[in-house]
XYZ file of C-alpha atoms in Angstrom:
565
model
C 0.000 0.000 0.000
C 2.841 2.361 0.830
C 4.441 1.592 -2.524
C 1.252 2.590 -4.388
C 1.112 5.856 -2.508
C 4.712 6.656 -3.358
C 4.084 5.852 -7.030
C 1.095 8.138 -7.169
C 3.036 10.927 -5.457
C 5.913 10.645 -7.919
C 3.482 10.618 -10.854
C 1.784 13.751 -9.588
C 5.156 15.373 -9.077
C 6.232 14.547 -12.650
C 2.967 15.860 -14.069
C 3.321 19.104 -12.146
C 6.943 19.561 -13.234
C 5.954 18.930 -16.860
C 3.159 21.479 -16.685
C 5.505 24.036 -15.129
C 8.032 23.518 -17.916
C 5.347 23.928 -20.560
C 3.962 27.106 -18.947
C 5.314 29.995 -21.006
C 2.976 32.866 -20.234
C 5.005 35.939 -19.292
C 4.044 37.610 -16.095
C 3.878 41.381 -16.073
C 2.669 44.095 -13.791
C 0.589 47.015 -15.002
C -0.942 49.999 -13.306
C -4.709 50.074 -13.340
C -6.598 53.207 -12.419
C -10.237 53.782 -11.630
C -12.680 56.462 -12.751
C -13.771 58.434 -9.681
C -16.048 60.910 -11.435
C -17.137 61.771 -14.971
C -19.026 64.839 -16.161
C -19.060 67.151 -19.179
C -16.419 65.131 -21.012
C -13.955 65.189 -18.087
C -12.944 62.111 -16.065
C -11.291 62.161 -12.625
C -9.051 59.107 -12.371
C -7.476 57.617 -9.233
C -4.135 55.833 -9.446
C -1.794 55.583 -12.448
C 1.141 57.278 -10.755
C 3.817 58.262 -13.258
C 1.369 59.314 -15.958
C 2.840 61.883 -18.366
C 1.199 65.171 -19.302
C -0.830 64.736 -22.523
C -0.481 60.941 -22.278
C -3.233 58.867 -23.853
C -5.181 56.737 -21.377
C -7.504 53.860 -22.247
C -10.787 53.634 -20.363
C -12.582 50.266 -20.503
C -16.317 50.951 -20.094
C -18.432 48.357 -18.332
C -20.768 46.240 -20.425
C -18.155 45.243 -23.001
C -18.227 48.532 -24.894
C -15.283 49.668 -27.012
C -12.283 51.230 -25.290
C -12.473 55.032 -24.982
C -9.350 57.203 -25.262
C -8.734 60.040 -22.806
C -6.019 62.689 -22.648
C -4.329 63.396 -19.307
C -4.145 67.156 -18.744
C -4.320 67.784 -14.982
C -1.749 65.814 -12.977
C -2.697 66.307 -9.326
C -1.347 64.726 -6.143
C -3.813 61.868 -5.878
C -5.820 61.947 -9.110
C -5.682 62.795 -12.807
C -7.994 65.123 -14.720
C -8.409 63.676 -18.220
C -10.489 64.891 -21.155
C -12.336 62.151 -23.019
C -11.744 62.076 -26.784
C -15.039 60.628 -27.899
C -18.389 59.678 -26.403
C -18.008 60.356 -22.692
C -21.552 59.195 -21.877
C -20.488 55.517 -21.995
C -17.906 56.070 -19.234
C -19.080 55.420 -15.665
C -17.640 55.616 -12.178
C -15.573 52.562 -11.357
C -14.465 51.852 -14.941
C -10.882 50.648 -15.256
C -8.209 52.890 -16.814
C -4.822 51.857 -18.210
C -1.793 53.801 -19.383
C -0.543 53.611 -22.962
C 2.794 55.302 -22.145
C 2.353 57.263 -25.391
C 1.805 60.986 -25.725
C -1.109 61.816 -28.031
C -0.189 60.924 -31.609
C -1.913 60.284 -34.939
C -1.100 58.269 -38.078
C 0.494 60.242 -40.940
C 1.435 59.601 -44.550
C 0.743 60.569 -48.167
C -2.381 58.389 -48.115
C -4.168 61.201 -46.269
C -4.107 63.474 -49.347
C -7.613 64.004 -50.678
C -9.258 62.746 -47.504
C -11.355 64.262 -44.716
C -10.342 63.053 -41.251
C -11.148 63.863 -37.644
C -8.463 65.164 -35.231
C -7.502 61.574 -34.329
C -6.650 60.806 -37.964
C -9.749 58.669 -38.507
C -11.537 59.116 -41.871
C -14.988 60.701 -41.793
C -15.612 60.974 -45.543
C -17.014 57.481 -46.081
C -14.181 56.447 -48.414
C -12.842 53.632 -46.276
C -9.925 53.190 -43.911
C -6.552 54.871 -44.467
C -3.485 52.606 -44.517
C -0.981 55.194 -43.297
C 2.590 54.426 -44.370
C 4.271 57.240 -42.444
C 3.883 55.720 -38.996
C 2.579 57.849 -36.129
C 3.518 61.395 -35.201
C 2.997 63.283 -31.950
C 0.480 66.078 -32.388
C 2.179 68.498 -29.997
C 5.951 68.795 -30.443
C 8.581 71.459 -29.868
C 8.974 73.884 -32.787
C 12.259 73.819 -34.745
C 14.951 76.065 -33.281
C 16.718 79.016 -34.875
C 19.632 76.942 -36.214
C 17.224 74.649 -38.075
C 15.558 77.559 -39.895
C 16.387 80.008 -42.650
C 14.853 83.391 -43.528
C 11.517 83.488 -45.333
C 12.324 84.381 -48.931
C 10.047 82.391 -51.250
C 6.586 83.737 -52.121
C 3.441 81.819 -51.214
C 1.170 83.148 -53.950
C -2.461 83.445 -52.844
C -3.817 84.384 -56.265
C -5.511 87.397 -54.651
C -4.226 90.635 -56.188
C -4.735 92.775 -53.090
C -2.648 90.377 -50.985
C 0.104 89.333 -53.393
C 0.758 92.958 -54.374
C 0.380 94.742 -51.032
C 0.609 92.197 -48.188
C 2.821 89.423 -49.602
C 3.032 86.088 -47.805
C 6.187 83.961 -47.857
C 6.674 80.237 -47.439
C 7.232 79.611 -43.745
C 5.410 82.758 -42.635
C 2.481 83.077 -40.200
C -0.080 85.511 -41.583
C -3.258 86.147 -39.624
C -6.572 86.641 -41.446
C -8.841 88.602 -39.118
C -12.277 90.125 -39.497
C -15.931 89.969 -38.533
C -18.216 87.105 -39.449
C -19.090 87.027 -43.144
C -16.299 89.256 -44.445
C -14.516 86.678 -46.596
C -11.877 85.120 -44.337
C -12.522 81.543 -45.431
C -12.767 82.619 -49.069
C -9.222 84.043 -49.027
C -7.878 80.862 -47.422
C -9.665 78.612 -49.930
C -8.469 80.819 -52.808
C -4.919 80.350 -51.556
C -5.318 76.567 -51.486
C -6.790 76.532 -55.007
C -3.914 78.688 -56.252
C -1.334 76.093 -55.138
C -2.357 73.696 -57.910
C 0.720 72.595 -59.810
C 3.065 74.335 -57.338
C 4.078 71.216 -55.398
C 2.532 72.522 -52.169
C 0.651 70.225 -49.782
C -2.273 71.986 -48.088
C -4.045 71.174 -44.823
C -7.380 72.829 -44.040
C -8.365 72.559 -40.360
C -12.037 73.279 -39.682
C -12.704 73.983 -35.996
C -16.196 74.216 -34.544
C -17.953 74.735 -37.873
C -21.234 73.305 -39.119
C -20.985 70.070 -41.078
C -22.735 71.760 -44.000
C -20.105 74.518 -44.063
C -17.241 72.017 -44.048
C -18.949 70.001 -46.792
C -19.280 73.197 -48.850
C -15.549 73.921 -48.577
C -14.673 70.324 -49.507
C -17.007 70.459 -52.514
C -15.411 73.735 -53.613
C -11.918 72.255 -53.354
C -12.985 69.129 -55.243
C -14.543 71.216 -58.014
C -11.250 73.083 -58.411
C -9.202 69.872 -58.387
C -7.501 70.993 -55.185
C -8.331 67.969 -53.015
C -5.569 66.041 -54.816
C -3.000 67.864 -52.680
C -5.179 68.815 -49.687
C -6.055 67.173 -46.373
C -9.121 68.378 -44.453
C -9.116 67.935 -40.669
C -12.659 68.441 -39.402
C -13.739 69.030 -35.806
C -17.319 70.184 -36.259
C -19.511 72.098 -33.855
C -21.101 68.920 -32.484
C -17.751 67.303 -31.643
C -16.554 67.372 -28.015
C -14.426 70.334 -26.948
C -11.277 68.162 -26.596
C -11.411 67.255 -30.295
C -11.801 70.920 -31.251
C -8.850 71.689 -28.979
C -6.459 69.181 -30.587
C -7.604 69.703 -34.212
C -5.034 72.427 -35.097
C -2.198 70.379 -33.594
C -3.285 67.300 -35.552
C -3.425 69.290 -38.798
C 0.049 70.674 -38.111
C 1.404 67.170 -37.447
C 0.083 66.012 -40.828
C 1.713 69.002 -42.545
C 4.988 68.495 -40.670
C 5.246 64.946 -41.987
C 5.564 66.343 -45.522
C 7.788 69.243 -44.424
C 10.350 67.001 -42.704
C 10.204 64.022 -45.107
C 12.836 64.382 -47.823
C 12.290 63.228 -51.392
C 14.846 61.462 -53.604
C 16.642 64.779 -54.107
C 16.909 65.384 -50.371
C 14.299 68.148 -50.410
C 11.396 68.679 -48.060
C 7.937 69.754 -49.206
C 6.373 73.188 -48.970
C 3.144 72.972 -46.971
C 0.281 75.335 -46.178
C -1.876 75.004 -43.063
C -5.145 76.945 -42.649
C -6.721 77.092 -39.164
C -10.386 78.073 -39.503
C -10.663 79.386 -36.900
C -8.567 79.693 -33.743
C -11.238 81.720 -31.925
C -13.322 78.555 -31.636
C -10.312 76.545 -30.481
C -9.740 79.068 -27.684
C -13.406 78.783 -26.654
C -13.133 74.973 -26.576
C -9.963 75.210 -24.470
C -11.691 77.628 -22.086
C -14.583 75.200 -21.717
C -12.223 72.319 -20.916
C -10.161 74.381 -18.494
C -13.175 75.588 -16.536
C -14.513 72.053 -16.137
C -11.011 70.956 -15.059
C -11.241 73.745 -12.446
C -8.210 75.624 -13.674
C -8.157 79.247 -12.462
C -9.848 81.578 -14.988
C -8.234 84.823 -16.134
C -9.214 87.591 -18.538
C -12.549 86.860 -20.282
C -12.561 83.567 -18.289
C -9.770 82.136 -20.450
C -7.096 80.172 -18.561
C -3.729 81.778 -17.948
C -1.923 79.692 -20.574
C -4.219 80.532 -23.511
C -1.404 82.571 -25.082
C 0.819 79.489 -24.966
C -2.016 77.517 -26.564
C -1.576 79.488 -29.793
C 2.104 80.435 -29.594
C 3.342 76.837 -29.420
C 1.099 75.995 -32.377
C 2.095 78.875 -34.655
C 5.807 78.663 -33.800
C 5.827 75.355 -35.678
C 5.450 77.299 -38.934
C 8.940 77.542 -40.390
C 11.171 77.630 -43.441
C 13.673 74.876 -42.695
C 17.370 75.181 -43.466
C 18.824 73.498 -46.545
C 20.475 70.891 -44.308
C 17.013 69.954 -43.031
C 15.670 69.692 -46.584
C 14.427 73.248 -47.067
C 10.777 72.322 -46.525
C 8.351 74.877 -45.150
C 5.105 75.183 -43.241
C 3.114 78.349 -43.890
C 0.377 79.067 -41.346
C -2.786 81.033 -42.129
C -4.655 81.297 -38.822
C -8.119 82.850 -38.947
C -9.616 84.858 -36.087
C -13.206 86.089 -35.959
C -13.782 89.476 -34.328
C -16.959 90.924 -32.843
C -18.005 94.280 -34.330
C -14.477 94.890 -35.586
C -12.953 94.812 -32.092
C -9.349 93.719 -32.638
C -8.394 94.735 -29.086
C -10.114 91.712 -27.529
C -7.992 89.126 -25.735
C -7.615 86.389 -28.362
C -7.166 88.729 -31.382
C -4.397 90.704 -29.651
C -2.688 87.469 -28.595
C -2.594 86.044 -32.109
C -1.635 89.398 -33.676
C 1.400 89.501 -31.387
C 2.389 85.937 -32.335
C 2.052 86.143 -36.123
C 4.237 87.811 -38.768
C 1.503 90.110 -40.023
C -2.246 90.340 -40.406
C -4.826 90.845 -43.121
C -7.731 92.922 -41.793
C -11.098 92.412 -43.491
C -13.713 95.108 -42.871
C -17.475 94.747 -42.940
C -17.954 98.270 -44.313
C -15.742 97.526 -47.307
C -17.410 94.165 -47.864
C -20.920 95.588 -47.923
C -19.867 98.504 -50.125
C -18.820 96.012 -52.796
C -15.049 96.032 -52.219
C -14.266 92.318 -52.231
C -11.919 90.999 -50.986
C -12.602 93.520 -48.223
C -8.946 94.041 -47.279
C -8.200 97.222 -45.344
C -4.845 97.996 -46.935
C -4.027 100.766 -44.465
C -3.848 98.592 -41.345
C -2.977 95.241 -42.930
C 0.708 94.389 -42.865
C 3.174 91.651 -43.714
C 6.352 91.767 -41.649
C 8.209 89.771 -44.298
C 7.354 92.295 -47.007
C 9.188 92.419 -50.311
C 11.335 89.398 -49.437
C 8.248 87.302 -50.166
C 7.578 88.833 -53.593
C 9.002 88.027 -56.988
C 11.089 90.872 -58.413
C 8.499 91.693 -61.061
C 5.750 92.243 -58.481
C 8.044 94.227 -56.206
C 8.873 96.505 -59.133
C 5.314 97.269 -60.236
C 3.545 97.338 -56.840
C 6.089 99.374 -54.895
C 4.105 102.608 -54.744
C 0.600 101.133 -54.890
C 0.084 100.783 -51.129
C 1.026 104.411 -50.461
C -1.301 105.616 -53.201
C -4.183 103.621 -51.758
C -3.557 104.906 -48.224
C -3.525 108.485 -49.556
C -6.719 107.808 -51.485
C -8.573 106.708 -48.344
C -7.582 109.925 -46.560
C -8.473 112.136 -49.522
C -11.746 110.288 -50.038
C -12.896 111.237 -46.544
C -11.775 114.826 -47.122
C -13.512 115.050 -50.510
C -16.801 113.950 -48.964
C -17.234 117.489 -47.580
C -17.665 118.719 -51.141
C -15.005 121.422 -51.073
C -13.209 122.372 -54.279
C -10.179 120.217 -55.003
C -7.026 121.127 -56.875
C -6.105 119.151 -60.026
C -3.419 117.087 -58.254
C -5.882 115.915 -55.607
C -8.449 115.138 -58.276
C -5.910 112.986 -60.121
C -5.043 111.160 -56.898
C -8.713 110.466 -56.235
C -9.228 109.256 -59.796
C -6.199 106.952 -59.606
C -7.298 105.648 -56.195
C -10.798 104.825 -57.434
C -9.282 102.835 -60.292
C -6.882 101.081 -57.918
C -9.773 99.954 -55.730
C -11.605 98.668 -58.803
C -8.570 96.759 -60.102
C -7.979 95.080 -56.735
C -11.530 93.739 -56.643
C -11.725 90.045 -57.433
C -14.435 87.431 -57.657
C -14.516 84.678 -55.104
C -12.702 81.415 -55.893
C -10.961 82.856 -58.972
C -7.276 83.124 -58.017
C -5.131 84.899 -60.612
C -1.662 83.751 -61.769
C 1.098 86.110 -60.684
C 2.117 87.061 -64.247
C -1.407 88.353 -64.922
C -1.322 90.264 -61.633
C 1.953 91.937 -62.621
C 0.521 92.952 -66.002
C -2.658 94.599 -64.700
C -0.896 96.348 -61.794
C 1.748 97.648 -64.220
C -1.027 99.118 -66.349
C -2.598 100.698 -63.258
C 0.500 102.216 -61.663
C 1.815 103.592 -64.950
C -1.347 105.549 -65.722
C -2.717 103.457 -68.589
C -6.097 103.209 -66.839
C -6.406 106.912 -65.979
C -8.501 107.614 -69.077
C -10.712 104.551 -68.683
C -14.052 105.166 -66.980
C -14.208 103.547 -63.536
C -17.345 101.624 -64.488
C -15.465 100.142 -67.458
C -12.473 98.898 -65.432
C -13.850 95.337 -64.865
C -14.519 94.856 -68.591
C -11.144 96.410 -69.481
C -9.284 94.073 -67.150
C -11.282 90.987 -68.120
C -10.541 91.368 -71.823
C -6.986 92.580 -71.215
C -6.068 89.220 -69.690
C -7.661 87.395 -72.624
C -5.821 89.653 -75.092
C -2.468 89.155 -73.367
C -2.819 85.400 -73.224
C -3.796 85.056 -76.870
C -1.749 87.819 -78.521
C 1.246 88.341 -76.205
C 1.775 85.013 -74.468
C 5.539 85.516 -74.657
C 5.386 88.451 -72.234
C 3.478 86.387 -69.669
C 5.829 83.451 -70.147
C 8.860 85.679 -69.580
C 7.452 87.004 -66.285
C 6.431 83.531 -65.154
C 9.785 81.882 -65.907
C 12.268 84.641 -65.010
C 10.119 86.064 -62.160
C 11.367 89.462 -63.281
C 10.041 92.235 -65.482
C 12.987 92.432 -67.859
C 13.426 95.426 -70.162
C 12.302 93.300 -73.132
C 9.210 92.078 -71.273
C 8.422 95.628 -70.135
C 8.636 96.944 -73.700
C 6.407 94.111 -74.857
C 3.932 94.873 -72.074
C 3.884 98.588 -72.934
C 3.236 97.780 -76.582
C 0.489 95.316 -75.682
C -1.237 97.799 -73.348
C -1.059 100.606 -75.912
C -2.486 98.426 -78.689
C -5.160 96.991 -76.439
C -6.117 100.456 -75.162
C -6.744 101.570 -78.728
C -8.880 98.513 -79.417
C -10.869 99.024 -76.222
C -11.542 102.679 -77.061
C -12.634 101.835 -80.631
C -16.447 101.620 -80.670
C -16.297 99.212 -83.634
C -13.907 96.780 -81.898
C -15.292 93.664 -80.183
C -12.887 94.268 -77.278
C -14.793 95.281 -74.169
C -18.003 93.586 -75.267
C -19.591 90.329 -74.220
C -18.982 88.974 -77.727
C -15.233 89.234 -77.157
C -15.272 87.964 -73.585
C -17.420 84.957 -74.482
C -15.525 83.956 -77.622
C -14.691 80.283 -76.903
C -11.433 80.517 -78.859
C -10.169 83.219 -76.507
C -11.353 81.664 -73.259
C -8.878 80.288 -70.749
C -8.720 76.560 -70.251
C -9.675 74.963 -66.959
C -6.014 74.127 -66.375
C -4.991 77.756 -66.872
C -7.441 79.088 -64.324
C -7.429 76.071 -62.006
C -11.207 76.212 -62.154
C -13.857 73.651 -63.058
C -16.760 74.253 -65.426
C -19.071 74.612 -62.435
C -16.906 77.378 -60.970
C -16.533 79.121 -64.332
C -20.324 79.266 -64.568
C -20.591 80.444 -60.970
C -18.052 83.207 -61.536
C -20.049 84.379 -64.554
C -23.153 84.928 -62.410
C -22.517 87.749 -59.906
C -25.721 87.101 -57.998
C -24.899 83.411 -57.549
C -21.344 84.276 -56.604
C -22.548 86.657 -53.899
C -24.934 84.021 -52.536
C -22.123 81.491 -52.440
C -19.964 84.000 -50.609
C -22.562 84.446 -47.899
C -22.839 80.690 -47.432
C -19.106 80.109 -47.181
C -18.106 82.580 -44.499
């Protein structure tokens, strides 16, 4: 009997040893936190010591629901204040929380071009998943230092005459677009994106706190112009939680930075353009989060670090050094003002951060001056360094003339008698205002801009009636393209107004002026403008047939403008 017992004991021992040898599951320890409280998209979490600021946390809701991501913002002594990036209503007290040991990041890669994504890099356009080949990139990183940069010296053409001539923007610059609601801020940004077609520029449009219908309208406009091929849209609409609206600009910048830092076969980085529409709504979302997190409020109830919110974002705009590939990120932040008050907290913050601002005025907009750029108080701190030599040559004195015109216009309103010099200045100013008007979503190539501004500043339009300026300019571009294409080609390729090109331009303007003044000439009539042989191609104007038709109907164009702002 004793022998049987010993046999059984040895058998059991052997079985146990065999099972132990076969056991290969690795043992590991992990920190598990617990949700103490959840309200208004904010979770208070106990435990998880060692959590990093802006680290992603994974909350496992009860009931087998999908894991919810949260972002750790408040690191307190015994708990963490985290904002929930998604549906916070499924999170309950007692739910388990785990660390990811990763700061907030998103997938990046060229596969995002032409797509609409949310701030987490997830597609929202119904075109399927995105297989990102560029890995993941942190959304909030330190901006490149001084040694890694070079001066801004390449133009970022917007296609808008008033901006390219008077307030030039360079690649790597930060230029604020500021104005009241409905004054054309989004239109200028979209024009700039459309104008980058064929320029090798990758564009990112970040929509913050806008209606879905508004975002869909912008996407449709970009698709109609063929601009979505090189554009990524990051959408955080008005119904999205405040945390998503808060991180949207950083996510858009991370996508743009991937292209800026990634070198091609020639060792060159890519020029990128990032539009933030608009940062006022991001600041409001950040204020909402901060108040719920019980951070101390400051001026206008914004938290004390709201300046840092925008400065660390916009400092990432840069023109990289040649050693870094020479890529660039140009930032066009948009700020909405209330009743033209640019002295409010957020507008003054962003004005002080950026390299210049484009002021859009309601009075100008409703008086028919569109784009409604107030040339007197708009400025670009990069200036002529961001212009081609041809534009610098022809537009040098235009801004001063326009500023003088605005002063004289107010003086002339009293009806007093004016001397001939003042009358000439007023006449030239009225024609300048008319020339700088431009239809929405019709960006103009820089060589055409140089030609019409040359005609303006050299007095060729002084004898043309102000009411006839739009027809004169419209047919002048057609005439140049069909009869003097060599002049335009010279400006486009050399980026200068050479003496030969200037002589050719003078001759073309003189001949065209005679044709326009001749009552028997078709120039200046609808017959000439609508001649299909003389019309620009879609490729020339970067416009689709739908947009060409829209531009031809002023009333439809105005309605579209009201919908898009």
